[in-house]
mmCIF file of C-alpha atoms in Angstrom:
data_model
loop_
_atom_site.group_PDB
_atom_site.id
_atom_site.type_symbol
_atom_site.label_atom_id
_atom_site.label_comp_id
_atom_site.label_asym_id
_atom_site.label_seq_id
_atom_site.Cartn_x
_atom_site.Cartn_y
_atom_site.Cartn_z
ATOM 1 C CA LEU A 1 -27.866 16.772 -5.807
ATOM 2 C CA THR A 2 -29.015 17.924 -2.413
ATOM 3 C CA LEU A 3 -27.045 19.808 0.205
ATOM 4 C CA ARG A 4 -27.501 16.866 2.602
ATOM 5 C CA ASN A 5 -25.831 14.560 0.052
ATOM 6 C CA ALA A 6 -22.925 16.975 -0.394
ATOM 7 C CA PHE A 7 -22.473 17.253 3.390
ATOM 8 C CA GLY A 8 -22.450 13.447 3.519
ATOM 9 C CA HIS A 9 -19.143 13.380 1.641
ATOM 10 C CA PHE A 10 -17.450 14.465 4.873
ATOM 11 C CA ALA A 11 -16.882 11.389 7.052
ATOM 12 C CA THR A 12 -17.649 11.948 10.725
ATOM 13 C CA GLY A 13 -17.187 9.917 13.855
ATOM 14 C CA VAL A 14 -20.202 8.410 15.586
ATOM 15 C CA THR A 15 -20.963 9.142 19.232
ATOM 16 C CA ILE A 16 -23.566 8.434 21.866
ATOM 17 C CA ILE A 17 -24.301 11.381 24.145
ATOM 18 C CA THR A 18 -25.750 10.594 27.585
ATOM 19 C CA MET A 19 -27.079 12.524 30.553
ATOM 20 C CA THR A 20 -29.382 12.209 33.540
ATOM 21 C CA ASP A 21 -32.324 14.610 33.882
ATOM 22 C CA PRO A 22 -33.320 16.183 37.239
ATOM 23 C CA GLY A 23 -35.814 13.330 37.795
ATOM 24 C CA GLY A 24 -33.032 10.733 37.512
ATOM 25 C CA HIS A 25 -34.062 9.483 34.047
ATOM 26 C CA ARG A 26 -31.206 8.457 31.772
ATOM 27 C CA ILE A 27 -31.277 10.063 28.339
ATOM 28 C CA GLY A 28 -29.045 9.044 25.455
ATOM 29 C CA MET A 29 -28.858 9.523 21.720
ATOM 30 C CA THR A 30 -26.614 8.863 18.746
ATOM 31 C CA ALA A 31 -24.927 11.928 17.236
ATOM 32 C CA ASN A 32 -22.330 12.382 14.508
ATOM 33 C CA SER A 33 -21.907 16.128 14.869
ATOM 34 C CA PHE A 34 -19.155 15.922 17.527
ATOM 35 C CA SER A 35 -15.842 17.777 17.320
ATOM 36 C CA SER A 36 -12.962 18.870 19.486
ATOM 37 C CA LEU A 37 -12.949 22.632 19.960
ATOM 38 C CA SER A 38 -10.076 23.673 22.235
ATOM 39 C CA LEU A 39 -7.214 22.167 24.219
ATOM 40 C CA ASP A 40 -6.905 25.112 26.616
ATOM 41 C CA PRO A 41 -9.465 25.150 28.052
ATOM 42 C CA PRO A 42 -10.449 21.591 27.076
ATOM 43 C CA LEU A 43 -13.670 22.010 25.071
ATOM 44 C CA VAL A 44 -15.743 19.862 22.729
ATOM 45 C CA LEU A 45 -18.889 20.641 20.759
ATOM 46 C CA TRP A 46 -21.773 18.798 19.185
ATOM 47 C CA SER A 47 -25.035 19.894 17.659
ATOM 48 C CA LEU A 48 -28.615 18.818 18.226
ATOM 49 C CA ALA A 49 -31.651 19.391 16.003
ATOM 50 C CA CYS A 50 -34.048 21.914 17.520
ATOM 51 C CA THR A 51 -36.859 19.459 16.755
ATOM 52 C CA SER A 52 -35.293 16.642 18.812
ATOM 53 C CA VAL A 53 -37.406 15.348 21.694
ATOM 54 C CA ASN A 54 -34.195 15.582 23.738
ATOM 55 C CA HIS A 55 -33.482 19.213 22.855
ATOM 56 C CA ARG A 56 -34.754 20.811 26.063
ATOM 57 C CA ALA A 57 -33.069 18.201 28.279
ATOM 58 C CA PHE A 58 -29.621 18.509 26.682
ATOM 59 C CA CYS A 59 -29.741 22.305 26.495
ATOM 60 C CA SER A 60 -30.646 22.601 30.182
ATOM 61 C CA THR A 61 -28.410 19.879 31.620
ATOM 62 C CA ARG A 62 -25.313 20.833 33.573
ATOM 63 C CA HIS A 63 -23.380 17.691 32.569
ATOM 64 C CA PHE A 64 -23.239 15.189 29.723
ATOM 65 C CA ALA A 65 -20.959 12.424 28.470
ATOM 66 C CA VAL A 66 -19.769 11.799 24.924
ATOM 67 C CA HIS A 67 -18.905 8.221 23.938
ATOM 68 C CA VAL A 68 -16.943 7.964 20.681
ATOM 69 C CA LEU A 69 -17.837 4.565 19.224
ATOM 70 C CA ASP A 70 -15.579 1.794 18.008
ATOM 71 C CA SER A 71 -16.093 0.240 14.564
ATOM 72 C CA ARG A 72 -17.642 -2.848 16.233
ATOM 73 C CA GLN A 73 -20.478 -0.783 17.780
ATOM 74 C CA THR A 74 -22.783 -0.261 14.797
ATOM 75 C CA ALA A 75 -25.677 -2.050 16.545
ATOM 76 C CA LEU A 76 -25.315 0.193 19.606
ATOM 77 C CA ALA A 77 -25.317 3.308 17.409
ATOM 78 C CA ARG A 78 -28.506 2.125 15.694
ATOM 79 C CA HIS A 79 -30.092 1.274 19.057
ATOM 80 C CA PHE A 80 -29.523 4.781 20.449
ATOM 81 C CA ALA A 81 -30.854 6.281 17.193
ATOM 82 C CA THR A 82 -34.128 4.343 17.431
ATOM 83 C CA LYS A 83 -37.147 6.432 18.436
ATOM 84 C CA ASP A 84 -39.773 5.571 21.034
ATOM 85 C CA ILE A 85 -37.827 2.885 22.916
ATOM 86 C CA ASP A 86 -36.135 2.691 26.311
ATOM 87 C CA ARG A 87 -32.621 3.171 24.968
ATOM 88 C CA PHE A 88 -31.010 2.052 28.218
ATOM 89 C CA GLY A 89 -33.370 -0.879 28.917
ATOM 90 C CA GLU A 90 -31.244 -3.768 30.157
ATOM 91 C CA LEU A 91 -28.024 -2.035 29.067
ATOM 92 C CA ALA A 92 -25.333 -2.008 31.755
ATOM 93 C CA THR A 93 -23.984 1.430 32.600
ATOM 94 C CA GLU A 94 -21.433 2.812 35.006
ATOM 95 C CA ALA A 95 -21.970 5.830 37.244
ATOM 96 C CA GLY A 96 -19.907 8.797 36.140
ATOM 97 C CA LEU A 97 -19.304 12.268 37.473
ATOM 98 C CA HIS A 98 -22.477 13.966 38.693
ATOM 99 C CA GLY A 99 -24.464 10.754 38.132
ATOM 100 C CA LEU A 100 -23.809 10.561 34.386
ATOM 101 C CA PRO A 101 -24.794 7.212 32.846
ATOM 102 C CA LEU A 102 -21.610 5.926 31.201
ATOM 103 C CA LEU A 103 -21.382 3.160 28.649
ATOM 104 C CA PRO A 104 -18.620 0.714 29.616
ATOM 105 C CA ASP A 105 -17.478 0.113 26.018
ATOM 106 C CA TYR A 106 -16.197 3.019 23.911
ATOM 107 C CA HIS A 107 -13.323 4.141 21.716
ATOM 108 C CA ALA A 108 -13.003 7.401 23.678
ATOM 109 C CA ARG A 109 -15.189 8.944 26.369
ATOM 110 C CA PHE A 110 -15.487 12.514 27.624
ATOM 111 C CA GLN A 111 -17.394 13.598 30.730
ATOM 112 C CA CYS A 112 -18.311 17.251 30.315
ATOM 113 C CA GLU A 113 -19.820 20.257 32.011
ATOM 114 C CA ASN A 114 -22.214 22.203 29.785
ATOM 115 C CA ALA A 115 -20.335 25.382 28.847
ATOM 116 C CA GLY A 116 -23.047 26.902 26.655
ATOM 117 C CA CYS A 117 -25.675 26.394 23.982
ATOM 118 C CA TYR A 118 -25.710 28.502 20.830
ATOM 119 C CA GLU A 119 -28.194 28.905 18.000
ATOM 120 C CA GLY A 120 -27.008 27.370 14.748
ATOM 121 C CA GLY A 121 -29.846 27.467 12.217
ATOM 122 C CA ASP A 122 -32.099 24.450 12.719
ATOM 123 C CA HIS A 123 -29.658 23.032 15.309
ATOM 124 C CA THR A 124 -28.291 24.092 18.686
ATOM 125 C CA ILE A 125 -24.526 23.923 19.177
ATOM 126 C CA ILE A 126 -23.700 22.539 22.614
ATOM 127 C CA VAL A 127 -20.242 23.218 24.018
ATOM 128 C CA GLY A 128 -18.841 21.084 26.817
ATOM 129 C CA ARG A 129 -15.851 21.616 29.058
ATOM 130 C CA VAL A 130 -14.079 18.276 29.403
ATOM 131 C CA LEU A 131 -13.788 17.289 33.065
ATOM 132 C CA CYS A 132 -12.220 13.865 32.454
ATOM 133 C CA PHE A 133 -11.640 11.489 29.572
ATOM 134 C CA ALA A 134 -10.517 7.976 28.728
ATOM 135 C CA GLU A 135 -9.702 6.005 25.603
ATOM 136 C CA HIS A 136 -9.416 2.412 24.350
ATOM 137 C CA PRO A 137 -7.489 1.079 21.360
ATOM 138 C CA GLY A 138 -9.372 0.129 18.218
ATOM 139 C CA ASP A 139 -10.721 1.632 15.030
ATOM 140 C CA PRO A 140 -13.392 4.354 14.964
ATOM 141 C CA LEU A 141 -16.935 3.955 13.716
ATOM 142 C CA LEU A 142 -17.610 6.485 10.962
ATOM 143 C CA PHE A 143 -20.687 7.828 9.231
ATOM 144 C CA TYR A 144 -20.148 8.492 5.521
ATOM 145 C CA ARG A 145 -22.672 9.161 2.751
ATOM 146 C CA GLY A 146 -25.608 8.010 4.877
ATOM 147 C CA ARG A 147 -23.999 4.754 6.041
ATOM 148 C CA PHE A 148 -21.775 3.459 8.790
ATOM 149 C CA ALA A 149 -18.170 2.857 7.792
ATOM 150 C CA SER A 150 -14.878 2.051 9.461
ATOM 151 C CA ALA A 151 -11.383 3.385 9.018
ATOM 152 C CA ARG A 152 -7.874 2.329 9.755
ATOM 153 C CA PRO A 153 -4.973 4.757 10.042
ATOM 154 C CA VAL A 154 -3.115 5.351 6.795
ATOM 155 C CA THR A 155 0.525 4.295 6.966
ATOM 156 C CA ALA A 156 3.191 6.592 5.649
ATOM 157 C CA ASP A 157 4.142 6.051 2.016
ATOM 158 C CA SER A 158 7.938 6.162 1.766
ATOM 159 C CA GLY A 159 7.675 7.790 -1.698
ATOM 160 C CA ARG A 160 5.905 10.872 -0.340
ATOM 161 C CA PRO A 161 7.431 13.813 1.498
ATOM 162 C CA PRO A 162 6.852 13.854 5.290
ATOM 163 C CA ALA A 163 3.879 15.688 6.722
ATOM 164 C CA MET A 164 4.434 19.369 7.399
ATOM 165 C CA PRO A 165 4.740 20.376 11.063
ATOM 166 C CA LEU A 166 2.086 22.651 12.531
#
C-alpha cells in the first residue's frame, strides 16, 4: 500500500478555484483539498501543490472563488484539471467581486479574500475569508479512491439512537 492510496479512502468534495491575475487573465483549476475552517470569522482553506504552474498566481492573488461542484459536473472537473489548455475557452462566466470569474453552475460558491498562505510540506495551504456565498440544491461531486463519485444524504434509521448534539 502507498500513503496516497490510504489518503484516498477519505472522500472529499470536488471544487474549481478561480481568480483573475493582475493582467486580467482568468485562471482556474480543479481542487479536492477544500474545507471549511471557521464560522467566525468565516474562513475556508484549500491546498495547492508547490509544483503547480498556478502556485505563484494563487499565493499572490488578493481574491479567489471556490465553486463546490454538483454530481452532474464530472466533465467540468476533468476540464479544469486538464493541463496546457485554455480552461475558460468558450465557457460562460459571470463577473464576481473584484472581477472574479464565476462559474454560473455550482453546488455552492464562495467568493473570498486571501487571508494567508502557509507552508504545508509539498503544498501551500491557502486560507480565504468568505466575503459572500451562494448555494443550489443537488448532490455533491466527490473524489474517492482516485475516482469521481456521488453521494446522497443518509436518512435516519429509526432503529438507531438519535445523533448526539454538539
